Amino acid sequence: MSVKVQVQTTINNEPVEFLCEPRQSLLECLRDIVGLTGTKEGCGDGNCGSCTVKLGDRIVTSCLVLGVEAAGESITTVEGLAHGSTLHPLQKAFLDHAALQCGICTPGFLIAADALLQKHPHPTEEQTRFWLSNNLCRCTGYDKIVRAVQAAAIEINGAAQ
Amino acid sequence: MKAFDYAAPASLPEAVGLLASQPSARLLAGGTDLLVQLRSGRKDADVVIDVKKIPELNEISFNPADGLTIGAAVPCYRLTADAAIQSHYPALVEVASWIGGTQIQGRASLGGNLCNSAPSADSIPLLIALGATALIAGPAGRRSVPVDEFCTAPGRNQLAPGELLVSIQIPAPAPFSGAAYLRFIPRNEMDIAVVGAGASVTLSNGVISAARVALSSVAPTPLFVPAAGESLLNQMPTAEALEAAAKIAQEAASPISDMRGTAAYRRHLCAVMVRRALELAVARAQEIN
Ligand SMILES: Cc1cc2nc3c(=O)[nH]c(=O)nc-3n(C[C@H](O)[C@H](O)[C@H](O)COP(=O)(O)OP(=O)(O)OC[C@H]3O[C@@H](n4cnc5c(N)ncnc54)[C@H](O)[C@@H]3O)c2cc1C
Ligand code: FES
Ligand code: FES
C-alpha cells in the first residue's frame, strides 16, 4: 500500500478534507471516505454516468478521476442540489414525470441535467439526448427523463422565447 | 486498482526528470484510457504522473501565421468552447464533441487520444488530414514528429522511454481550405468507430491544390493514405474525382472482422466515408473565405 495523501477540497460549497490512497477513485473517496453515498457506481469504466459529479466548471465520471486529483477543486454531488428540504426543480420534475424506477441512474442524470440547463437554458430534445448520452438508464426508456428535464427548464428559466 | 504513488509536477523539466527516474511511471492526462486500463489490470504503474499542472500542456493558442497549438492535456470540453477553434477548425470541434459523451469530454484530451494510439482513435485521422505535428520533450530535448508517423502499432507510438507529448501543432488553415472527420458507428454517440475518415482539401481557383486523407479502425494504426490525396491534385472537385480518391483509400485499408463489423463491410464503408468526408471538406473549402 502506498502512502495516504491528505486532500483538501470543496464539496457542495463546504470545505472538506479527506485522507486517501492515490489509487482510489474520486467515487470511492466520496462514498467510502467522505460518506456521501448519493453518487452511485454502475460500470466503473466511464460508460454509464451513474457516478457523475460536477468538478470545477464541467461534469465528469468520478470513477475515472483519482481522489487526489480533487485537491483544490470544487465538487458538486447530488446531495448539493436540494436546498434543505426543498427539492431542486430537476428533482421535483423527475418525481412528477416518473423519470425513475430503480433510481440508481438518477443522481448522475440530475447532475448532468443541471449542467445542461446551465449551458442551454432551453435545450431542444436533441440537445438533451446528446448531452445525456453518457448516462445510461435500464428502466425508464429515457423519454420520461427527457420530458422531466425539459419541464424543469421551463420551471427554472421560464418559457422559451 | 493496484497501489501506486501520485505526482503532479508543475513544470516540464520537473516532469521529464521525474519520468527519467521512474521507469515504471505512467502519464495521466484525463485518465479516460489510463484509469480504465489500470483498473482492469491491462497496464500497471508504480507511479502515476499527472501532467495537468504543467502550463504548456494546458494551453490553447492560435495565430493566423503559426496556426493552432493544443497542449497535450487540454480536455475536449475546452476545445469545443474555444472561439478560435470554432471559427478556424470546425471539424476539430466536431471530433471533440464525439469522443465519448459530455462527462468523458470533461476529461479526455487529444494528447491522450494520440498517445493511447488506438487504431480507432477518432481524433487521429483528422489530425493527420490537418497536417498536424506532435511536439515531444524528453531527456535529449525537444523534437517534432508528424502525426501521420506517430503511431506504430496498436497502443504503440514513437515516444521513447522518458519522453512525453507537449502539444499538438496544427498549421493555419490555407485560404479556400476545408476539413472534415466522419465516423460510422452503430449508435449515434458513445461507441467505437466501425470506420472513421478524415479529409482536408485546399482549392486554388476552384482546382484542388492540396488534399490529405486518413482512416481509423481499418488497419493496426490510424492510416494515412497519401496516394488518395495526391490523386486529387490539379483536379476539379467533381463527384468522379472524389469517388476515385475514395477507392484508393479503400484499397489501402486492411480491416479485420470483429463484433462491430466484418472486414468486407468495413472495406465497403471506407469508400463511402472517405467520399463523404471529402465532399464535406470541399463544401467547407468553398464556403469559407
Ligand atoms: C466511456 C468512454 C467512451 C470513449 N469514447 C471514445 C470515442 O468515442 N472516441 C475515441 O477516440 N476515444 C474514446 N474513448 C477513449 C478515450 O476517452 C480517448 O482516447 C481520450 O482522448 C484519452 O484522453 P485522456 O486525456 O483521457 O488520456 P489518458 O487516459 O490520461 O492517457 C491515455 C494514454 O496516453 C498517455 N499519455 C497521456 N498524456 C500523455 C503525454 N502528455 N505524453 C505521453 N503520453 C501521455 C497515458 O499514459 C495513456 O497511456 C472513450 C473512453 C471511455 C471511457
Ligand atoms: S460508474 Fe462511473 S461511469 Fe459507470
Ligand atoms: S431508473 Fe433504473 S437505471 Fe434508470
XYZ file of C-alpha atoms and ligand atoms in Angstrom:
511
model
C 0.000 0.000 0.000
C 1.280 3.439 -0.868
C 1.346 6.383 1.493
C -2.017 8.021 2.046
C -2.477 11.557 0.873
C -4.359 14.374 2.566
C -6.751 16.032 0.105
C -8.315 19.448 0.725
C -11.281 20.173 -1.456
C -14.695 21.801 -1.512
C -17.771 19.600 -1.734
C -21.228 21.154 -2.112
C -19.808 24.516 -1.028
C -18.309 23.127 2.198
C -14.562 22.767 2.746
C -13.781 19.048 3.135
C -10.544 17.239 3.949
C -10.044 13.526 3.454
C -7.223 11.003 3.526
C -6.970 8.555 0.620
C -4.647 6.294 -1.289
C -3.605 7.644 -4.704
C -5.175 4.634 -6.429
C -8.641 5.401 -5.018
C -11.143 6.964 -7.386
C -12.981 10.143 -6.503
C -16.123 7.985 -6.484
C -14.653 5.710 -3.791
C -13.467 8.717 -1.811
C -16.894 10.369 -1.915
C -18.787 7.239 -0.946
C -16.465 5.297 1.348
C -14.373 8.017 2.973
C -16.461 11.196 2.958
C -19.713 9.241 3.378
C -21.635 10.897 0.534
C -23.318 7.839 -0.917
C -25.713 9.679 -3.256
C -23.219 9.258 -6.112
C -23.577 5.710 -7.473
C -21.283 3.183 -9.092
C -22.593 1.335 -12.132
C -19.889 0.262 -14.526
C -16.685 1.667 -13.046
C -15.314 2.427 -16.505
C -16.831 5.689 -17.663
C -19.743 4.342 -19.689
C -22.862 4.549 -17.508
C -22.625 8.021 -15.945
C -24.203 6.988 -12.619
C -21.113 8.360 -10.837
C -21.387 11.805 -12.478
C -20.330 14.796 -10.377
C -19.513 18.369 -11.224
C -15.778 19.039 -10.916
C -14.885 22.707 -11.299
C -16.669 24.005 -14.404
C -17.592 20.694 -16.027
C -19.094 17.301 -15.286
C -17.046 14.107 -15.112
C -17.497 10.430 -14.323
C -15.995 10.261 -10.826
C -14.990 6.607 -11.325
C -12.388 7.883 -13.819
C -10.956 10.609 -11.583
C -8.469 9.946 -8.798
C -9.430 11.284 -5.378
C -6.037 13.023 -5.173
C -6.916 14.991 -8.315
C -9.716 16.700 -6.386
C -7.213 18.710 -4.320
C -8.079 22.392 -4.581
C -11.140 21.698 -6.725
C -14.801 22.368 -6.156
C -17.175 19.404 -6.436
C -20.961 19.232 -6.587
C -22.700 15.930 -5.893
C -26.399 15.128 -5.922
C -26.505 15.934 -2.186
C -25.732 19.533 -3.144
C -28.812 20.061 -5.344
C -31.648 20.447 -2.834
C -31.923 23.462 -0.535
C -32.588 21.936 2.856
C -35.844 20.049 2.493
C -36.806 21.906 -0.700
C -36.060 19.767 -3.722
C -34.254 21.216 -6.729
C -36.690 21.785 -9.631
C -34.988 18.950 -11.526
C -35.543 16.556 -8.630
C -39.174 17.606 -8.432
C -39.633 17.231 -12.194
C -38.106 13.724 -12.096
C -40.693 12.747 -9.469
C -43.588 14.439 -11.268
C -42.695 12.792 -14.602
C -41.866 9.367 -13.127
C -38.412 9.717 -14.644
C -37.014 6.978 -12.437
C -37.807 3.461 -11.382
C -34.922 1.757 -9.555
C -33.218 5.130 -9.224
C -29.571 4.084 -9.480
C -29.005 6.238 -12.544
C -30.889 9.243 -11.115
C -28.125 11.089 -9.223
C -25.953 11.018 -12.348
C -28.785 12.214 -14.597
C -29.625 15.031 -12.168
C -26.070 16.357 -12.045
C -25.676 16.043 -15.819
C -29.042 17.706 -16.476
C -28.209 20.543 -14.086
C -25.039 21.235 -16.094
C -27.041 21.067 -19.331
C -29.526 23.689 -18.120
C -26.700 25.993 -17.113
C -25.301 25.789 -20.626
C -28.581 25.646 -22.553
C -31.465 27.232 -20.592
C -33.990 25.746 -23.034
C -32.412 22.657 -24.582
C -34.108 21.005 -27.539
C -34.927 17.335 -27.300
C -31.920 16.551 -29.480
C -29.557 18.681 -27.371
C -30.907 16.982 -24.257
C -30.448 13.477 -25.607
C -26.977 14.220 -26.998
C -25.830 15.849 -23.729
C -27.175 12.919 -21.671
C -25.705 10.215 -23.913
C -23.031 9.495 -21.286
C -25.798 8.466 -18.845
C -27.448 5.072 -19.121
C -30.831 4.071 -17.703
C -32.036 0.475 -17.821
C -35.537 1.230 -16.514
C -37.263 4.272 -17.961
C -36.570 4.191 -21.688
C -35.275 7.784 -21.446
C -38.400 9.568 -22.756
C -39.604 10.421 -19.263
C -36.167 11.692 -18.315
C -36.030 13.953 -21.364
C -39.508 15.313 -20.621
C -38.623 15.908 -16.969
C -35.502 17.850 -17.949
C -37.450 19.996 -20.395
C -40.171 20.663 -17.823
C -37.530 21.661 -15.264
C -36.002 24.015 -17.843
C -39.291 25.907 -18.021
C -39.704 25.837 -14.242
C -36.200 27.273 -13.729
C -35.788 29.566 -16.714
C -39.354 30.404 -17.732
C -40.958 29.551 -21.062
C -38.669 29.686 -24.101
C -38.867 32.947 -26.066
C -6.662 -0.951 -8.688
C -3.119 -1.841 -7.658
C -1.444 0.706 -5.396
C 0.706 3.422 -6.934
C 2.178 6.760 -5.964
C 0.971 10.016 -7.447
C 2.982 13.014 -8.566
C 1.810 16.238 -10.198
C 4.869 18.136 -11.452
C 4.332 21.845 -12.056
C 6.860 22.252 -14.887
C 8.063 20.402 -17.941
C 11.685 19.955 -16.738
C 10.372 18.549 -13.463
C 8.108 16.114 -15.340
C 10.931 14.995 -17.661
C 13.247 14.500 -14.673
C 10.638 12.502 -12.796
C 9.924 10.343 -15.819
C 13.640 9.608 -16.251
C 13.971 8.498 -12.634
C 10.823 6.339 -12.648
C 10.933 3.686 -15.366
C 7.538 2.237 -14.448
C 5.718 5.568 -14.331
C 2.575 6.234 -16.368
C 1.433 9.640 -17.508
C -2.073 10.772 -16.597
C -3.966 13.373 -18.613
C -7.765 12.871 -18.448
C -7.410 9.242 -17.395
C -10.274 8.044 -19.601
C -7.981 5.446 -21.145
C -5.309 5.108 -18.458
C -7.529 4.635 -15.403
C -9.675 2.081 -17.245
C -6.516 0.182 -18.214
C -5.021 0.353 -14.708
C -8.252 -0.791 -13.095
C -8.670 -3.745 -15.451
C -5.044 -4.777 -14.917
C -4.161 -4.334 -18.594
C -1.469 -1.874 -17.513
C 0.237 -1.209 -14.227
C 2.262 1.597 -12.724
C 4.354 2.277 -9.634
C 3.888 5.995 -10.094
C 1.200 7.937 -11.917
C 2.457 11.301 -13.106
C -0.372 13.787 -13.595
C 0.631 16.160 -16.409
C -2.289 18.574 -15.997
C -0.388 21.002 -13.750
C 2.232 21.709 -16.442
C 1.315 25.070 -18.012
C 2.466 24.233 -21.564
C 0.300 21.124 -21.637
C -2.782 23.166 -20.742
C -2.558 25.910 -23.337
C -4.622 26.568 -26.427
C -3.138 29.254 -28.668
C -3.914 30.358 -32.199
C -2.481 32.944 -34.501
C -3.039 33.285 -38.237
C 0.658 32.880 -39.056
C 1.636 29.838 -36.989
C -1.724 28.143 -36.593
C -3.007 26.294 -33.580
C -1.164 24.800 -30.617
C -3.158 22.460 -28.392
C -1.497 21.487 -25.122
C -1.394 17.709 -24.789
C -3.626 17.670 -21.697
C -6.340 20.141 -22.792
C -9.694 18.381 -22.355
C -12.209 18.224 -25.207
C -14.759 20.487 -23.488
C -12.267 23.354 -23.651
C -11.617 22.721 -27.349
C -15.293 22.807 -28.257
C -15.737 26.094 -26.351
C -12.721 27.845 -27.891
C -13.694 30.690 -30.243
C -10.603 30.425 -32.488
C -11.054 26.678 -32.927
C -14.760 27.161 -33.640
C -14.062 29.624 -36.424
C -10.912 28.103 -37.991
C -11.189 24.369 -37.318
C -14.894 23.377 -37.228
C -14.027 19.711 -37.844
C -11.947 19.720 -34.668
C -14.947 20.950 -32.677
C -16.991 18.092 -34.130
C -14.478 15.399 -33.272
C -14.003 16.791 -29.749
C -17.765 16.610 -29.235
C -17.905 12.980 -30.414
C -15.214 11.473 -28.178
C -17.266 9.667 -25.529
C -20.080 11.780 -24.086
C -20.276 15.001 -22.097
C -18.582 13.602 -18.985
C -15.779 11.910 -20.930
C -15.203 15.196 -22.793
C -14.794 16.883 -19.415
C -11.558 14.903 -19.061
C -10.428 13.357 -22.358
C -7.592 15.144 -24.176
C -6.408 14.901 -27.782
C -2.921 14.258 -26.379
C -4.261 11.210 -24.552
C -6.161 10.103 -27.645
C -2.952 10.320 -29.681
C -0.658 8.720 -27.075
C -3.080 5.868 -26.397
C -2.595 5.182 -30.124
C -5.678 3.047 -30.649
C -6.417 2.134 -34.294
C -9.926 3.514 -33.654
C -8.866 6.832 -32.082
C -11.261 9.408 -33.505
C -9.050 12.490 -33.443
C -6.059 10.980 -35.235
C -7.380 10.773 -38.839
C -8.441 14.412 -38.610
C -5.101 15.490 -37.115
C -3.371 13.683 -39.987
C -5.649 15.343 -42.540
C -4.882 18.728 -40.993
C -1.144 18.069 -41.280
C -0.591 18.190 -37.503
C 2.734 17.556 -35.781
C 3.423 16.219 -32.299
C 5.855 18.221 -30.167
C 7.720 15.860 -27.856
C 10.019 16.586 -24.888
C 12.480 14.168 -23.318
C 15.893 13.812 -21.711
C 17.569 14.743 -25.028
C 15.494 17.899 -25.531
C 12.626 18.522 -27.891
C 11.665 17.085 -31.248
C 8.696 17.109 -33.599
C 7.089 14.139 -35.301
C 4.347 14.408 -37.938
C 1.167 12.855 -36.536
C 0.983 10.698 -39.686
C 4.161 8.918 -38.478
C 3.406 8.927 -34.746
C 1.540 5.634 -34.278
C 3.499 2.441 -34.960
C 1.213 -0.417 -33.806
C -1.954 -0.796 -31.702
C -1.183 1.102 -28.468
C 2.357 1.898 -29.611
C 3.965 5.067 -30.869
C 7.186 6.952 -31.481
C 7.568 8.139 -27.867
C 10.850 6.769 -26.492
C 11.205 5.930 -22.782
C 11.396 9.162 -20.821
C 9.597 11.215 -23.480
C 6.243 12.917 -23.231
C 3.951 14.751 -25.609
C 3.925 18.504 -25.008
C 1.476 19.713 -27.633
C -0.151 19.129 -30.970
C 0.545 21.793 -33.577
C -1.783 22.368 -36.499
C -0.880 24.685 -39.388
C -3.052 27.734 -40.013
C -5.813 26.867 -42.472
C -4.910 27.914 -46.022
C -7.362 30.199 -47.843
C -10.097 28.138 -49.520
C -9.380 25.032 -47.449
C -11.708 22.775 -45.525
C -11.511 19.636 -43.417
C -13.867 17.010 -42.058
C -13.940 13.865 -39.966
C -16.856 11.455 -40.218
C -17.284 8.151 -38.453
C -19.705 5.301 -38.826
C -20.942 3.894 -35.524
C -23.860 1.602 -34.643
C -25.238 4.114 -32.117
C -25.378 7.866 -32.625
C -22.884 8.516 -29.864
C -20.763 6.754 -27.235
C -19.406 3.970 -29.431
C -16.222 2.945 -31.200
C -15.965 3.760 -34.898
C -16.526 0.896 -37.337
C -14.751 3.143 -39.817
C -13.677 6.769 -39.474
C -12.442 9.035 -42.263
C -10.605 12.349 -42.078
C -10.054 14.574 -45.095
C -8.755 18.023 -45.942
C -8.891 19.879 -49.245
C -7.426 23.174 -50.458
C -8.753 24.854 -53.612
C -6.925 27.306 -55.881
C -9.210 28.924 -58.427
C -11.607 26.039 -57.987
C -8.940 23.392 -58.610
C -7.638 21.126 -55.831
C -4.106 22.174 -54.881
C -3.703 20.057 -51.744
C -5.615 17.150 -50.179
C -4.986 14.630 -47.416
C -6.955 11.536 -46.435
C -6.662 9.265 -43.393
C -8.743 6.446 -41.901
C -9.372 4.900 -38.483
C -10.377 1.367 -37.447
C -9.251 -0.261 -40.698
C -5.579 -1.045 -40.003
C -3.273 -1.668 -36.991
C -2.778 2.098 -36.711
C -4.709 5.134 -37.912
C -3.924 5.049 -41.619
C -2.606 7.940 -43.707
C -3.220 7.347 -47.439
C -1.036 9.882 -49.299
C -1.988 8.467 -52.709
C -5.660 9.276 -52.166
C -4.933 12.957 -51.643
C -2.360 13.087 -54.426
C -4.852 11.661 -56.916
C -6.903 14.825 -56.450
C -4.154 17.310 -57.250
C -4.941 19.645 -60.157
C -8.435 18.188 -60.437
C -11.768 19.903 -60.136
C -13.598 18.526 -57.052
C -16.064 16.530 -59.147
C -18.037 13.558 -57.849
C -15.906 11.266 -60.070
C -12.600 12.629 -58.738
C -13.710 12.281 -55.097
C -15.037 8.785 -55.762
C -11.726 7.756 -57.338
C -9.780 9.098 -54.337
C -12.118 7.207 -52.004
C -11.430 3.985 -53.935
C -7.678 4.495 -53.477
C -8.169 4.880 -49.727
C -10.318 1.763 -49.717
C -7.538 -0.214 -51.429
C -5.052 0.863 -48.764
C -7.222 -0.378 -45.879
C -6.608 -3.779 -44.298
C -9.570 -4.137 -41.945
C -10.315 -7.089 -39.682
C -13.653 -8.648 -38.737
C -14.896 -8.141 -35.189
C -18.172 -7.647 -33.322
C -18.691 -4.232 -34.926
C -18.450 -5.432 -38.496
C -16.844 -7.801 -40.964
C -13.770 -6.898 -42.960
C -15.853 -6.731 -46.158
C -18.366 -4.384 -44.532
C -15.561 -2.149 -43.268
C -13.919 -2.084 -46.694
C -17.208 -1.023 -48.257
C -17.625 1.683 -45.616
C -14.114 3.029 -46.268
C -15.076 4.231 -49.711
C -18.395 5.664 -48.528
C -16.950 7.505 -45.534
C -13.922 8.893 -47.399
C -16.132 10.155 -50.212
C -18.480 11.863 -47.753
C -15.605 13.355 -45.742
C -14.084 14.723 -48.958
C -17.445 16.157 -50.030
C -17.806 17.946 -46.700
C -14.211 19.200 -46.805
C -14.788 20.567 -50.319
C -18.048 22.226 -49.278
C -16.243 23.898 -46.389
C -13.383 24.991 -48.642
C -15.906 26.603 -50.983
C -17.963 28.289 -48.287
C -15.295 29.758 -46.018
C -13.264 32.826 -47.084
C -16.862 5.775 -21.994
C -15.733 6.077 -22.922
C -16.005 6.481 -24.225
C -14.950 6.776 -25.116
N -15.262 7.156 -26.388
C -14.271 7.425 -27.257
C -14.574 7.832 -28.599
O -15.743 8.000 -28.981
N -13.540 8.050 -29.448
C -12.238 7.897 -29.057
O -11.345 8.109 -29.875
N -11.925 7.526 -27.798
C -12.902 7.274 -26.895
N -12.588 6.890 -25.612
C -11.195 6.725 -25.222
C -10.577 7.951 -24.523
O -11.577 8.747 -23.921
C -9.789 8.843 -25.507
O -8.769 8.099 -26.112
C -9.214 10.084 -24.814
O -8.903 11.045 -25.792
C -7.985 9.804 -23.975
O -7.544 11.025 -23.416
P -7.177 11.160 -21.855
O -6.748 12.564 -21.653
O -8.260 10.669 -21.004
O -5.923 10.183 -21.782
P -5.281 9.334 -20.595
O -6.134 8.175 -20.269
O -4.876 10.218 -19.482
O -3.978 8.842 -21.356
C -4.044 7.965 -22.482
C -2.654 7.374 -22.739
O -1.748 8.380 -23.140
C -0.682 8.507 -22.206
N -0.437 9.937 -22.076
C -1.312 10.885 -21.619
N -0.771 12.114 -21.726
C 0.467 11.948 -22.261
C 1.522 12.848 -22.619
N 1.418 14.184 -22.441
N 2.660 12.335 -23.155
C 2.780 10.995 -23.347
N 1.835 10.094 -23.016
C 0.690 10.568 -22.481
C -1.155 7.825 -20.946
O -0.086 7.344 -20.163
C -2.029 6.735 -21.509
O -1.261 5.645 -21.919
C -13.611 6.630 -24.686
C -13.334 6.241 -23.364
C -14.375 5.973 -22.481
C -14.058 5.571 -21.073
S -19.599 4.075 -12.611
Fe -18.595 5.755 -13.488
S -19.416 5.801 -15.452
Fe -20.280 3.989 -14.682
S -34.184 4.196 -13.114
Fe -33.246 2.263 -13.060
S -31.481 2.581 -14.268
Fe -32.529 4.419 -14.513
